[in-house]
Short mmCIF file of C-alpha atoms in Angstrom, two decimals:
data_model
loop_
_atom_site.label_atom_id
_atom_site.label_comp_id
_atom_site.label_asym_id
_atom_site.label_seq_id
_atom_site.Cartn_x
_atom_site.Cartn_y
_atom_site.Cartn_z
CA MET M 7 68.64 3.32 -17.10
CA MET M 8 67.31 2.71 -13.14
CA LYS M 9 63.59 3.97 -13.28
CA ARG M 10 62.74 5.84 -9.80
CA ALA M 11 59.89 6.24 -7.91
CA LEU M 12 58.61 7.79 -5.11
CA THR M 13 56.02 7.86 -2.59
CA ILE M 14 54.22 10.79 -0.70
CA ALA M 15 52.63 9.67 2.54
CA GLY M 16 52.55 8.32 6.37
CA SER M 17 54.75 5.89 8.30
CA ASP M 18 53.26 3.27 9.27
CA SER M 19 55.74 2.06 12.32
CA GLY M 20 54.09 -1.19 12.44
CA GLY M 21 56.57 -1.38 8.80
CA GLY M 22 52.59 -2.55 6.97
CA ALA M 23 51.44 -0.05 5.34
CA GLY M 24 52.82 3.96 4.39
CA ILE M 25 55.96 4.10 2.97
CA GLN M 26 57.53 0.32 4.13
CA ALA M 27 54.99 -0.97 2.40
CA ASP M 28 55.42 1.33 -0.77
CA LEU M 29 59.74 0.77 -0.58
CA LYS M 30 59.32 -2.62 -0.05
CA THR M 31 57.02 -3.28 -3.13
CA PHE M 32 59.39 -0.57 -5.41
CA GLN M 33 62.36 -2.75 -4.36
CA GLU M 34 60.69 -6.03 -5.46
CA LEU M 35 59.41 -4.53 -8.79
CA ASN M 36 62.98 -3.18 -9.35
CA VAL M 37 62.76 0.78 -9.72
CA PHE M 38 64.69 3.16 -7.12
CA GLY M 39 62.41 4.43 -4.38
CA MET M 40 62.15 7.55 -2.52
CA SER M 41 60.35 9.10 0.52
CA ALA M 42 58.78 12.18 1.09
CA LEU M 43 56.69 12.15 4.92
CA THR M 44 53.85 13.72 5.25
CA ALA M 45 52.83 12.45 8.73
CA VAL M 46 53.99 9.65 11.55
CA THR M 47 51.83 7.44 12.69
CA ALA M 48 52.49 5.45 15.75
CA GLN M 49 50.78 1.82 14.61
CA ASN M 50 50.29 -1.62 15.15
CA THR M 51 48.71 -4.78 13.55
CA LEU M 52 45.97 -3.17 16.32
CA GLY M 53 45.71 -0.02 15.72
CA VAL M 54 46.69 3.69 15.22
CA HIS M 55 47.95 5.53 18.20
CA GLY M 56 48.85 8.29 16.92
CA VAL M 57 49.48 10.30 14.30
CA TYR M 58 51.76 13.78 13.70
CA PRO M 59 51.74 15.37 10.56
CA MET M 60 54.77 16.84 9.08
CA THR M 61 54.82 20.77 8.61
CA GLN M 62 53.82 21.65 4.37
CA GLU M 63 57.36 23.42 4.66
CA ALA M 64 58.52 19.51 5.74
CA VAL M 65 56.47 18.10 3.26
CA ALA M 66 57.61 20.81 0.41
CA LYS M 67 61.24 20.82 1.45
CA GLN M 68 61.52 17.01 1.09
CA ILE M 69 60.08 16.68 -2.33
CA GLN M 70 61.71 19.00 -4.10
CA ALA M 71 65.10 17.67 -2.12
CA VAL M 72 63.95 14.57 -4.72
CA GLY M 73 63.11 16.50 -7.73
CA GLU M 74 65.73 18.77 -8.06
CA ASP M 75 68.25 16.12 -7.85
CA ILE M 76 67.51 12.31 -8.27
CA GLY M 77 63.91 12.76 -10.75
CA VAL M 78 60.88 11.02 -10.46
CA ASP M 79 59.99 8.77 -13.85
CA ALA M 80 56.34 8.02 -11.61
CA LEU M 81 54.85 9.30 -8.09
CA LYS M 82 52.45 8.02 -5.80
CA THR M 83 50.23 9.45 -2.67
CA GLY M 84 48.59 8.26 0.59
CA MET M 85 47.80 9.44 3.85
CA LEU M 86 47.82 13.15 3.09
CA PHE M 87 45.90 13.83 6.41
CA ASN M 88 44.76 18.03 6.10
CA ALA M 89 44.66 19.77 3.15
CA GLU M 90 47.09 22.35 3.69
CA ILE M 91 49.60 18.89 2.83
CA ILE M 92 47.35 19.04 0.24
CA GLU M 93 48.05 21.69 -1.63
CA THR M 94 51.84 21.61 -0.78
CA VAL M 95 51.91 18.73 -2.65
CA ALA M 96 50.02 19.27 -5.69
CA GLU M 97 51.75 22.56 -5.81
CA ASN M 98 54.96 20.21 -6.22
CA ILE M 99 53.54 18.19 -8.99
CA THR M 100 52.33 20.94 -10.69
CA ALA M 101 55.68 22.70 -11.05
CA PHE M 102 58.09 19.89 -11.71
CA LYS M 103 55.43 18.74 -14.54
CA TRP M 104 54.99 15.00 -13.05
CA GLU M 105 53.03 12.78 -15.46
CA ASN M 106 52.33 9.73 -13.74
CA VAL M 107 50.91 10.20 -11.25
CA VAL M 108 48.81 7.65 -8.90
CA ILE M 109 46.92 8.83 -5.99
CA ASP M 110 45.89 6.38 -3.44
CA PRO M 111 42.90 8.36 -1.30
CA VAL M 112 43.20 7.19 2.08
CA MET M 113 40.91 8.09 4.71
CA ILE M 114 40.53 5.29 6.94
CA ALA M 115 43.22 2.40 8.44
CA LYS M 116 42.22 -0.27 8.74
CA GLY M 117 41.37 -0.28 12.49
CA GLY M 118 38.73 2.70 11.13
CA ALA M 119 41.16 5.55 12.77
CA SER M 120 40.54 8.46 10.35
CA LEU M 121 43.45 9.42 8.36
CA LEU M 122 42.07 12.06 6.43
CA LEU M 123 40.98 15.16 8.17
CA GLN M 124 37.00 15.76 6.78
CA GLU M 125 37.37 19.17 5.58
CA ALA M 126 40.45 17.71 3.43
CA ILE M 127 38.41 15.80 1.43
CA ALA M 128 36.70 19.21 -0.83
CA ALA M 129 41.38 19.82 -1.34
CA LEU M 130 41.73 17.19 -2.96
CA LYS M 131 38.81 17.23 -5.07
CA LYS M 132 39.78 20.40 -6.01
CA TYR M 133 43.49 20.69 -6.14
CA LEU M 134 44.67 16.66 -6.32
CA LEU M 135 42.14 15.20 -8.94
CA PRO M 136 42.86 16.40 -12.01
CA LEU M 137 46.45 15.96 -11.82
CA ALA M 138 45.52 11.68 -11.23
CA LYS M 139 46.61 9.18 -14.58
CA VAL M 140 45.11 6.84 -11.86
CA ILE M 141 43.28 7.14 -8.86
CA THR M 142 42.32 3.54 -7.09
CA PRO M 143 39.80 4.10 -4.36
CA ASN M 144 38.62 1.79 -2.18
CA ILE M 145 33.85 1.40 -2.11
CA PRO M 146 34.29 3.19 0.66
CA GLU M 147 36.53 5.92 -0.57
CA ALA M 148 34.46 5.97 -3.85
CA GLU M 149 31.61 6.50 -2.01
CA VAL M 150 32.63 9.95 0.26
CA LEU M 151 34.39 11.21 -2.72
CA THR M 152 31.33 11.04 -5.16
CA ASN M 153 28.14 11.35 -2.63
CA MET M 154 26.68 7.97 -3.83
CA THR M 155 26.25 4.83 -2.59
CA ILE M 156 28.22 1.79 -4.38
CA GLN M 157 26.50 -1.58 -3.59
CA THR M 158 26.42 -3.11 -7.23
CA ASN M 159 28.76 -3.30 -10.38
CA ASP M 160 26.73 -0.09 -12.08
CA ASP M 161 27.29 1.72 -8.81
CA LYS M 162 30.64 1.25 -9.85
CA GLN M 163 30.87 2.02 -13.13
CA GLU M 164 28.83 5.03 -12.02
CA ALA M 165 31.03 5.65 -9.42
CA ALA M 166 33.87 5.76 -11.39
CA LYS M 167 32.08 7.76 -14.85
CA LYS M 168 31.65 10.93 -11.68
CA LEU M 169 35.46 10.84 -10.85
CA HIS M 170 36.68 11.08 -14.12
CA ASP M 171 34.62 13.82 -14.27
CA LEU M 172 36.60 15.63 -11.84
CA GLY M 173 39.72 15.04 -14.51
CA VAL M 174 40.77 11.86 -13.38
CA GLN M 175 42.25 10.01 -16.30
CA ASN M 176 41.88 6.11 -15.24
CA ILE M 177 39.95 5.27 -12.32
CA VAL M 178 40.55 1.46 -10.07
CA ILE M 179 38.03 1.84 -7.66
CA LYS M 180 39.06 -1.77 -5.59
CA GLY M 181 37.02 -4.71 -5.08
CA GLY M 182 37.81 -5.16 -1.20
CA HIS M 183 35.13 -4.14 0.47
CA ASP M 184 31.83 -5.99 -2.04
CA GLU M 185 29.20 -8.93 -0.82
CA ASP M 186 30.77 -11.40 -3.46
CA LEU M 187 32.85 -13.96 -0.90
CA SER M 188 34.38 -15.79 -3.50
CA GLN M 189 36.05 -13.08 -5.47
CA SER M 190 37.36 -9.76 -5.39
CA SER M 191 36.89 -8.12 -8.80
CA ASP M 192 38.53 -4.17 -8.96
CA LEU M 193 37.34 -2.02 -11.92
CA LEU M 194 39.03 0.15 -14.49
CA PHE M 195 37.89 2.63 -16.19
CA ASP M 196 39.76 4.86 -18.98
CA GLY M 197 37.53 7.26 -19.72
CA LYS M 198 35.92 5.67 -22.50
CA GLU M 199 36.21 1.42 -21.90
CA PHE M 200 35.47 -0.17 -18.66
CA TYR M 201 37.94 -3.14 -17.59
CA THR M 202 37.87 -5.64 -14.33
CA PHE M 203 40.14 -7.29 -12.79
CA THR M 204 38.95 -10.53 -10.93
CA SER M 205 40.42 -13.05 -8.53
CA LYS M 206 39.70 -15.41 -6.13
CA ARG M 207 39.01 -13.99 -2.23
CA ILE M 208 41.49 -15.41 0.32
CA ASN M 209 39.71 -15.59 4.15
CA THR M 210 42.29 -13.97 6.27
CA LYS M 211 42.01 -10.66 8.56
CA ASN M 212 45.49 -10.23 6.89
CA THR M 213 45.46 -7.01 5.52
CA HIS M 214 46.75 -4.96 6.56
CA GLY M 215 48.23 -2.22 3.68
CA THR M 216 46.83 -4.00 0.56
CA GLY M 217 45.92 -0.33 -0.51
CA CYS M 218 48.98 1.37 -0.22
CA THR M 219 51.11 -1.73 -1.79
CA PHE M 220 48.55 -2.44 -4.91
CA SER M 221 49.04 1.84 -5.92
CA ALA M 222 52.76 1.66 -5.44
CA ALA M 223 52.61 -2.23 -7.53
CA ILE M 224 50.85 0.77 -10.04
CA THR M 225 53.09 3.22 -9.64
CA ALA M 226 56.33 1.13 -10.27
CA GLU M 227 54.78 -0.30 -13.14
CA LEU M 228 54.09 2.85 -14.66
CA ALA M 229 58.14 4.30 -13.64
CA LYS M 230 58.95 1.45 -16.16
CA GLY M 231 56.85 2.73 -18.90
CA ALA M 232 53.97 0.01 -18.76
CA SER M 233 50.46 1.18 -19.80
CA VAL M 234 47.81 1.90 -16.87
CA TYR M 235 46.40 -1.76 -18.35
CA ASP M 236 48.90 -3.10 -18.16
CA ALA M 237 49.97 -1.30 -14.39
CA VAL M 238 46.96 -2.67 -12.81
CA ALA M 239 47.21 -6.11 -13.96
CA THR M 240 50.41 -6.41 -12.63
CA ALA M 241 49.63 -4.87 -9.21
CA LYS M 242 46.96 -7.44 -8.91
CA ALA M 243 49.20 -10.01 -9.29
CA PHE M 244 51.18 -8.50 -6.82
CA ILE M 245 48.82 -7.98 -3.89
CA GLN M 246 46.95 -11.29 -4.84
CA ALA M 247 50.09 -13.25 -3.76
CA ALA M 248 51.36 -11.05 -0.83
CA ILE M 249 47.80 -11.19 0.49
CA GLU M 250 48.31 -15.48 0.10
CA ASP M 251 51.49 -15.78 1.16
CA ASP M 252 50.61 -15.25 4.73
CA LEU M 253 52.66 -13.60 7.49
CA LYS M 254 50.57 -14.48 10.11
CA LEU M 255 51.98 -11.24 12.72
CA GLY M 256 50.50 -9.27 15.58
CA LYS M 257 47.55 -10.07 17.31
CA GLY M 258 44.95 -7.94 14.54
CA HIS M 259 45.13 -7.09 11.25
CA GLY M 260 48.74 -8.31 9.99
CA PRO M 261 50.66 -6.81 6.70
CA THR M 262 50.77 -8.35 3.60
CA ASN M 263 53.36 -10.60 2.26
CA HIS M 264 55.94 -8.40 -0.23
CA TRP M 265 58.31 -10.72 -1.81
CA ALA M 266 55.87 -13.57 -2.25
CA TYR M 267 55.85 -11.81 -6.13
CA GLN M 268 59.07 -12.58 -7.23
CA LYS M 269 58.79 -16.04 -4.91
CA MET M 270 55.66 -17.06 -7.01
CA LYS M 271 57.26 -15.75 -10.38
CA GLU M 272 60.54 -18.42 -9.17
CA LEU M 273 58.63 -21.19 -8.49
CA THR M 274 56.69 -20.64 -11.62
CA ARG M 275 59.84 -21.05 -13.96
CA LEU M 276 61.60 -24.08 -12.66
#
């Protein structure tokens, strides 16, 4: 049976992040992708030029339309923007009893624009995090959610424990903001054990949408029945290939290459 993945996130008119990145990732990993828009952004590689949030009713109706007909094997959230949308999303996840929930706590765009209102952070922690099977913050996002500074691996572990205490089952703190210029290490905490996924750091400015793509890949793999560990491992390989095979689009932070992972697998089989 075809597996189904839903993204509840904002639209990126530049195509590198948001629901566009999520749907491309779902397609490349062989799951059927669906979407519920939380906001429309006017955006390109140079930055975010406008944010236009949807109403609570519009978000709820999209989620319900998908859930009542097609069904959902796994879902992810991205840009949720405000507390009202967060509460609506949490209410519908609870109503449908969806369990494979991946939270990408999108807060700030690559260019620095705020994608989550300050007052929405409390709502995220209260309503949505307890529903998460996996959360995928980068270091700045994890710092905001835990009210601590993260500089070392021990700090990452402490932050992961704090997020687990908020009700999240599995925490992945991404290493893109690590000080190590030679590699990037993502830390997975399942409530008992810590696991590290390390890859070579690529010297490129074209990393727009990496967080969206990474969390979407985890979602796709969970939809197919993978364990969290295996889903994170695949997502790490997927985003590494997407960054390495540079598309060189735009004048600013360009997008990653969503078909690079399958291309790499095909070359490996030859």
